[in-house]
Amino acid sequence: MNHTTRNNPFAALERRYRPQIVAGLRAAGLTYSEIRRTLGISLRQVEQHAGEGAALRAQGYSVAEIAAELGVPAGSMGRVLPGPRASELTERHTEVLAAASHMHGMQIDVLAEFLNVYESSAYAIARVLVDNGHASMAKVQRGRAWLVPKRDVAARYLGWRPPEWVPSLMFAQHYRAVAQARVMLVGSDPQLWVSERVLRHEAARRVRVEAEARNRKPVLEFSTSREPVAGRPHIHDGWFCGVVDGLYGWWALEVELTEKDPHHLDSALSGAFRSARDAQPHRLVGLLYLCRTDRVIAAVKAAKKRLPQELSALQLELAIGDFDAEWDQHLATRRRMRDAAKANRLHTNLIRLSKEAS
């Protein structure tokens, strides 16, 4: 029945009577997903002909309840029902713009975890921001699209006008991982996080002040974990306030996804320790390295043993974690919490219905 078949003589007829066909398939007990596969059309097209999702939303049903009724994954509801259009931003919209501005942008699936909502809800929020000119959507690598605030919009949340920026393929995976780390470590609380963008801006300001005092031209080149440069001020991937290995306080975060040449890793680790030692206005208690693969973890541990005495003697802790294991645990915990909440809602509804029936 798929009308996309090139030589299908009934394709035009099927399109003409598609509303009746969809209605008939629903009456026969097929779900939206089954109709989509049968007719080779999108979930949005199924909804346009059936209209059940819009009717249920108008009656006040939740996204999860509508998804269960229509027979589609809750995370795909954004493809069934368009998000509400809005000309004025809500508190949730401004929260998203602020976070995305500090994180250089966020992929939709990471944004959903940041907000602790389904991807369909994150898409709906992003769509409002894009439709009203506050942000754009960019497809960079495999996976979900990125939500990137416009330059002037980001300036309002950062406090200064940043350069034009779009996530590049070279650094997209790194920025995604840093955003994931933020979600795991502090959730959506902006008071517990200092972004790499803020750290870089403040470092540049200090360099300018020092250069002006010496009547010199400032050299605005810095070292980072992904691009270590010996002798340059080091910029951490972020700071966060929380508990690591039982120690509470402000920590510097470094995300290591690939194994580096030992010389470059030594430069990065030494720079990270020096920067943590000289941090202001927060006093840092340690550095957390979230690493991908056992080889990267082993490399960081080896680099720690090679630290100069002046740095290894500092009162700074070094904690090392498995990035992917931590993220998988985070997702599993979120799923358990959502399943428990859903079961609780169903239990409450059953009690209410049984009372009404009696």
Short mmCIF file of C-alpha atoms in Angstrom, two decimals:
data_model
loop_
_atom_site.label_atom_id
_atom_site.label_comp_id
_atom_site.label_asym_id
_atom_site.label_seq_id
_atom_site.Cartn_x
_atom_site.Cartn_y
_atom_site.Cartn_z
CA MET A 1 0.00 0.00 0.00
CA ASN A 2 3.03 2.26 0.25
CA HIS A 3 2.36 5.08 -2.26
CA THR A 4 6.06 5.92 -2.58
CA THR A 5 6.51 3.01 -5.00
CA ARG A 6 7.41 4.65 -8.28
CA ASN A 7 5.13 2.67 -10.57
CA ASN A 8 2.22 2.18 -8.17
CA PRO A 9 -0.93 2.82 -10.26
CA PHE A 10 -3.00 3.31 -7.11
CA ALA A 11 -0.75 5.98 -5.56
CA ALA A 12 -2.90 8.93 -6.64
CA LEU A 13 -6.06 7.14 -5.53
CA GLU A 14 -4.52 6.34 -2.18
CA ARG A 15 -3.53 9.96 -1.61
CA ARG A 16 -7.02 11.15 -2.56
CA TYR A 17 -8.71 8.83 -0.06
CA ARG A 18 -6.00 8.82 2.58
CA PRO A 19 -8.20 10.39 5.32
CA GLN A 20 -10.70 7.56 4.93
CA ILE A 21 -7.91 4.97 4.80
CA VAL A 22 -6.32 6.31 7.97
CA ALA A 23 -9.69 6.38 9.71
CA GLY A 24 -10.36 2.82 8.64
CA LEU A 25 -6.98 1.57 9.84
CA ARG A 26 -7.50 3.26 13.21
CA ALA A 27 -10.94 1.69 13.46
CA ALA A 28 -9.30 -1.67 12.73
CA GLY A 29 -7.03 -1.16 15.76
CA LEU A 30 -3.77 -0.06 14.13
CA THR A 31 -1.60 2.38 16.04
CA TYR A 32 -0.18 5.57 14.58
CA SER A 33 3.22 3.88 14.23
CA GLU A 34 1.68 0.92 12.39
CA ILE A 35 -0.23 3.23 10.04
CA ARG A 36 2.96 5.19 9.36
CA ARG A 37 4.77 2.01 8.34
CA THR A 38 1.82 0.67 6.34
CA LEU A 39 1.24 3.81 4.27
CA GLY A 40 4.81 5.08 4.19
CA ILE A 41 3.82 8.50 5.54
CA SER A 42 5.02 10.52 8.53
CA LEU A 43 3.49 10.51 12.01
CA ARG A 44 2.55 14.17 11.48
CA GLN A 45 0.57 13.19 8.36
CA VAL A 46 -1.22 10.45 10.28
CA GLU A 47 -2.20 13.01 12.90
CA GLN A 48 -3.34 15.51 10.27
CA HIS A 49 -5.84 12.96 8.98
CA ALA A 50 -6.85 11.36 12.30
CA GLY A 51 -6.65 14.38 14.62
CA GLU A 52 -6.77 12.28 17.77
CA GLY A 53 -3.61 13.71 19.31
CA ALA A 54 -4.83 17.30 19.12
CA ALA A 55 -8.20 16.31 20.55
CA LEU A 56 -6.57 14.52 23.50
CA ARG A 57 -4.24 17.46 24.16
CA ALA A 58 -7.22 19.83 24.18
CA GLN A 59 -8.80 17.59 26.83
CA GLY A 60 -5.73 18.03 29.06
CA TYR A 61 -4.03 14.67 28.64
CA SER A 62 -0.28 14.53 29.22
CA VAL A 63 2.27 13.79 26.48
CA ALA A 64 2.90 10.32 27.92
CA GLU A 65 -0.81 9.53 28.06
CA ILE A 66 -1.38 10.72 24.48
CA ALA A 67 1.61 8.71 23.26
CA ALA A 68 0.25 5.56 24.92
CA GLU A 69 -3.19 6.13 23.39
CA LEU A 70 -1.82 6.67 19.88
CA GLY A 71 0.76 3.91 20.05
CA VAL A 72 3.93 5.96 19.49
CA PRO A 73 7.06 6.36 21.64
CA ALA A 74 6.71 9.32 24.02
CA GLY A 75 9.97 10.70 22.63
CA SER A 76 8.41 10.87 19.15
CA MET A 77 5.43 13.02 20.11
CA GLY A 78 7.19 16.10 18.72
CA ARG A 79 6.72 14.52 15.29
CA VAL A 80 3.00 14.00 15.92
CA LEU A 81 1.94 17.31 17.44
CA PRO A 82 3.62 20.65 16.77
CA GLY A 83 4.64 22.58 19.86
CA PRO A 84 2.61 25.65 20.77
CA ARG A 85 3.73 28.83 19.03
CA ALA A 86 4.56 31.74 21.30
CA SER A 87 5.71 35.29 20.74
CA GLU A 88 6.72 35.82 24.37
CA LEU A 89 9.32 33.69 26.08
CA THR A 90 8.43 31.73 29.18
CA GLU A 91 10.78 31.11 32.11
CA ARG A 92 11.60 27.71 30.61
CA HIS A 93 12.59 29.34 27.29
CA THR A 94 14.95 31.78 29.00
CA GLU A 95 16.44 28.93 31.02
CA VAL A 96 17.22 27.09 27.79
CA LEU A 97 18.70 30.17 26.10
CA ALA A 98 20.92 30.90 29.11
CA ALA A 99 22.22 27.33 29.30
CA ALA A 100 22.77 27.02 25.53
CA SER A 101 24.58 30.39 25.48
CA HIS A 102 27.03 29.27 28.15
CA MET A 103 27.53 25.83 26.58
CA HIS A 104 28.05 27.12 22.99
CA GLY A 105 24.78 25.37 22.11
CA MET A 106 23.25 22.03 23.07
CA GLN A 107 22.10 18.96 21.17
CA ILE A 108 18.41 18.25 21.57
CA ASP A 109 18.83 14.94 23.40
CA VAL A 110 21.25 16.54 25.88
CA LEU A 111 18.89 19.51 26.26
CA ALA A 112 16.09 17.05 27.10
CA GLU A 113 18.23 15.57 29.87
CA PHE A 114 19.17 19.06 31.05
CA LEU A 115 15.47 19.88 31.44
CA ASN A 116 14.53 16.32 32.51
CA VAL A 117 11.84 16.08 29.82
CA TYR A 118 11.16 13.92 26.79
CA GLU A 119 12.88 14.85 23.54
CA SER A 120 9.52 15.82 22.07
CA SER A 121 9.17 18.52 24.73
CA ALA A 122 12.73 19.72 24.11
CA TYR A 123 11.99 19.95 20.37
CA ALA A 124 8.83 21.93 21.09
CA ILE A 125 10.77 24.43 23.22
CA ALA A 126 13.52 24.70 20.59
CA ARG A 127 10.96 25.22 17.84
CA VAL A 128 9.50 28.25 19.63
CA LEU A 129 12.97 29.77 20.02
CA VAL A 130 13.82 29.16 16.36
CA ASP A 131 10.46 30.41 15.07
CA ASN A 132 10.86 33.65 17.02
CA GLY A 133 14.43 34.28 15.84
CA HIS A 134 16.23 33.64 19.13
CA ALA A 135 18.19 30.59 17.98
CA SER A 136 18.91 28.32 15.04
CA MET A 137 19.11 24.57 14.58
CA ALA A 138 22.34 23.13 13.18
CA LYS A 139 23.07 19.58 12.03
CA VAL A 140 26.73 18.93 12.78
CA GLN A 141 27.41 15.25 13.33
CA ARG A 142 25.40 12.05 13.59
CA GLY A 143 22.63 12.31 16.11
CA ARG A 144 20.29 15.09 17.09
CA ALA A 145 20.46 18.65 15.84
CA TRP A 146 22.06 21.43 17.87
CA LEU A 147 20.16 24.40 19.27
CA VAL A 148 22.47 27.44 18.98
CA PRO A 149 21.41 30.88 20.29
CA LYS A 150 21.92 33.83 17.95
CA ARG A 151 24.94 36.01 18.73
CA ASP A 152 22.98 39.01 20.06
CA VAL A 153 20.78 36.72 22.14
CA ALA A 154 23.79 34.95 23.68
CA ALA A 155 25.24 38.38 24.55
CA ARG A 156 22.26 39.09 26.81
CA TYR A 157 22.90 35.97 28.86
CA LEU A 158 26.70 36.08 28.87
CA GLY A 159 27.06 39.77 29.66
CA TRP A 160 29.33 40.44 26.68
CA ARG A 161 29.11 40.07 22.91
CA PRO A 162 30.64 36.74 21.89
CA PRO A 163 32.09 36.05 18.44
CA GLU A 164 29.97 34.32 15.81
CA TRP A 165 29.95 30.61 16.58
CA VAL A 166 28.48 27.40 15.25
CA PRO A 167 29.46 23.93 16.47
CA SER A 168 32.22 22.59 14.24
CA LEU A 169 32.63 18.89 13.54
CA MET A 170 36.10 19.03 15.11
CA PHE A 171 34.90 20.20 18.52
CA ALA A 172 31.21 19.22 18.54
CA GLN A 173 31.82 15.94 20.36
CA HIS A 174 33.83 17.72 23.05
CA TYR A 175 31.22 20.42 23.66
CA ARG A 176 28.51 17.76 23.73
CA ALA A 177 30.43 15.82 26.38
CA VAL A 178 30.98 18.92 28.53
CA ALA A 179 27.23 19.64 28.41
CA GLN A 180 26.54 16.03 29.38
CA ALA A 181 28.99 16.36 32.28
CA ARG A 182 27.20 19.50 33.47
CA VAL A 183 23.87 17.65 33.42
CA MET A 184 25.33 14.76 35.41
CA LEU A 185 27.13 16.93 37.97
CA VAL A 186 24.76 19.81 38.73
CA GLY A 187 21.65 19.39 36.60
CA SER A 188 20.12 22.66 35.48
CA ASP A 189 21.11 24.83 38.48
CA PRO A 190 23.06 27.82 37.06
CA GLN A 191 24.39 28.76 40.51
CA LEU A 192 26.46 25.56 40.69
CA TRP A 193 28.21 25.91 37.33
CA VAL A 194 30.78 28.26 35.76
CA SER A 195 31.11 27.68 32.04
CA GLU A 196 34.28 27.51 29.95
CA ARG A 197 33.02 30.59 28.10
CA VAL A 198 33.00 32.59 31.35
CA LEU A 199 36.40 31.25 32.40
CA ARG A 200 37.92 32.19 29.04
CA HIS A 201 36.36 35.67 29.09
CA GLU A 202 37.67 36.35 32.60
CA ALA A 203 41.13 35.03 31.72
CA ALA A 204 41.26 37.34 28.69
CA ARG A 205 40.22 40.28 30.85
CA ARG A 206 43.04 39.59 33.33
CA VAL A 207 45.57 39.26 30.51
CA ARG A 208 44.49 42.62 29.10
CA VAL A 209 44.76 44.29 32.50
CA GLU A 210 48.25 42.88 33.09
CA ALA A 211 49.41 43.84 29.57
CA GLU A 212 48.08 47.38 29.98
CA ALA A 213 49.90 47.73 33.30
CA ARG A 214 53.14 46.77 31.53
CA ASN A 215 52.35 48.82 28.43
CA ARG A 216 52.37 45.70 26.27
CA LYS A 217 50.05 44.14 23.73
CA PRO A 218 47.98 41.34 25.29
CA VAL A 219 48.53 37.81 23.97
CA LEU A 220 45.10 36.18 24.04
CA GLU A 221 46.21 32.60 23.53
CA PHE A 222 45.21 29.96 26.04
CA SER A 223 45.71 26.29 26.74
CA THR A 224 42.84 23.80 27.09
CA SER A 225 42.53 20.08 27.63
CA ARG A 226 41.74 19.58 23.93
CA GLU A 227 44.47 21.99 22.70
CA PRO A 228 47.23 22.13 25.33
CA VAL A 229 49.90 24.81 24.87
CA ALA A 230 52.79 24.92 27.32
CA GLY A 231 53.35 28.28 28.99
CA ARG A 232 49.85 29.62 28.30
CA PRO A 233 47.09 30.20 30.89
CA HIS A 234 44.94 27.07 31.09
CA ILE A 235 41.15 27.20 30.69
CA HIS A 236 39.20 24.39 32.37
CA ASP A 237 36.15 22.88 30.68
CA GLY A 238 34.10 24.31 33.54
CA TRP A 239 33.80 24.64 37.30
CA PHE A 240 31.07 23.05 39.38
CA CYS A 241 30.06 22.99 43.03
CA GLY A 242 29.31 19.54 44.37
CA VAL A 243 30.56 16.41 46.10
CA VAL A 244 33.22 14.18 44.51
CA ASP A 245 34.61 11.21 46.42
CA GLY A 246 33.05 12.60 49.59
CA LEU A 247 34.68 16.03 49.26
CA TYR A 248 32.34 19.01 48.87
CA GLY A 249 33.38 22.25 47.23
CA TRP A 250 34.17 23.86 43.90
CA TRP A 251 35.87 21.55 41.41
CA ALA A 252 37.47 22.10 38.02
CA LEU A 253 36.19 19.83 35.28
CA GLU A 254 38.25 18.34 32.45
CA VAL A 255 36.72 16.05 29.82
CA GLU A 256 39.18 13.72 28.08
CA LEU A 257 37.66 11.75 25.22
CA THR A 258 40.79 10.61 23.37
CA GLU A 259 44.27 9.53 24.35
CA LYS A 260 46.88 12.28 23.95
CA ASP A 261 50.58 12.21 23.33
CA PRO A 262 52.19 12.01 26.82
CA HIS A 263 53.97 15.33 26.30
CA HIS A 264 50.71 17.13 25.44
CA LEU A 265 48.88 15.43 28.31
CA ASP A 266 51.60 16.48 30.75
CA SER A 267 51.25 20.09 29.55
CA ALA A 268 47.46 19.95 29.89
CA LEU A 269 47.51 18.40 33.36
CA SER A 270 50.18 20.78 34.66
CA GLY A 271 48.28 23.73 33.24
CA ALA A 272 45.03 22.50 34.78
CA PHE A 273 46.69 22.23 38.22
CA ARG A 274 48.25 25.70 37.98
CA SER A 275 44.95 27.21 36.89
CA ALA A 276 43.13 25.48 39.76
CA ARG A 277 45.75 26.74 42.21
CA ASP A 278 45.30 30.34 41.06
CA ALA A 279 41.51 30.21 40.66
CA GLN A 280 39.39 33.17 41.67
CA PRO A 281 36.91 34.11 43.01
CA HIS A 282 36.17 30.47 43.97
CA ARG A 283 38.70 28.41 45.87
CA LEU A 284 38.92 25.04 44.12
CA VAL A 285 39.32 21.84 46.12
CA GLY A 286 40.28 19.61 43.20
CA LEU A 287 40.07 18.56 39.58
CA LEU A 288 37.68 15.98 38.16
CA TYR A 289 38.77 14.25 34.97
CA LEU A 290 35.97 12.42 33.15
CA CYS A 291 37.64 10.11 30.64
CA ARG A 292 36.46 7.91 27.79
CA THR A 293 38.01 4.42 27.65
CA ASP A 294 40.33 2.69 30.08
CA ARG A 295 43.36 3.75 28.03
CA VAL A 296 42.59 7.44 28.59
CA ILE A 297 42.03 6.82 32.31
CA ALA A 298 45.38 5.02 32.55
CA ALA A 299 47.10 7.86 30.65
CA VAL A 300 45.78 10.51 33.05
CA LYS A 301 46.85 8.44 36.07
CA ALA A 302 50.33 8.10 34.57
CA ALA A 303 50.51 11.85 33.88
CA LYS A 304 49.61 12.52 37.52
CA LYS A 305 52.74 10.64 38.58
CA ARG A 306 54.83 12.82 36.27
CA LEU A 307 53.60 16.13 37.70
CA PRO A 308 56.35 18.50 38.90
CA GLN A 309 56.87 18.44 42.67
CA GLU A 310 55.56 21.99 43.04
CA LEU A 311 52.20 20.89 41.60
CA SER A 312 51.87 17.41 43.06
CA ALA A 313 52.40 18.94 46.53
CA LEU A 314 49.41 21.27 46.17
CA GLN A 315 46.35 20.71 48.37
CA LEU A 316 44.27 19.77 45.34
CA GLU A 317 42.53 16.45 44.84
CA LEU A 318 42.54 14.64 41.50
CA ALA A 319 39.47 12.50 40.83
CA ILE A 320 39.17 10.38 37.67
CA GLY A 321 35.90 8.93 36.40
CA ASP A 322 34.65 6.88 33.46
CA PHE A 323 32.61 9.29 31.34
CA ASP A 324 30.46 6.75 29.50
CA ALA A 325 29.78 4.65 32.61
CA GLU A 326 28.70 7.76 34.52
CA TRP A 327 26.40 8.87 31.68
CA ASP A 328 24.84 5.41 31.32
CA GLN A 329 24.19 5.36 35.07
CA HIS A 330 22.65 8.82 34.89
CA LEU A 331 20.28 7.76 32.09
CA ALA A 332 19.33 4.56 33.90
CA THR A 333 18.53 6.50 37.08
CA ARG A 334 16.41 8.99 35.09
CA ARG A 335 14.51 6.13 33.44
CA ARG A 336 13.78 4.50 36.79
CA MET A 337 12.52 7.80 38.20
CA ARG A 338 10.28 8.41 35.17
CA ASP A 339 8.92 4.85 35.26
CA ALA A 340 8.20 5.21 38.96
CA ALA A 341 6.44 8.53 38.40
CA LYS A 342 4.40 7.04 35.55
CA ALA A 343 3.42 4.03 37.68
CA ASN A 344 2.41 6.37 40.49
CA ARG A 345 0.23 8.42 38.12
CA LEU A 346 -1.42 5.28 36.77
CA HIS A 347 -2.04 4.03 40.31
CA THR A 348 -3.59 7.37 41.28
CA ASN A 349 -5.81 7.32 38.18
CA LEU A 350 -6.94 3.78 38.93
CA ILE A 351 -7.90 4.78 42.46
CA ARG A 352 -9.80 7.83 41.15
CA LEU A 353 -11.61 5.78 38.50
CA SER A 354 -12.53 3.03 40.95
CA LYS A 355 -14.01 5.61 43.30
CA GLU A 356 -15.97 7.19 40.47
CA ALA A 357 -17.23 3.78 39.37
CA SER A 358 -18.45 2.96 42.85
#
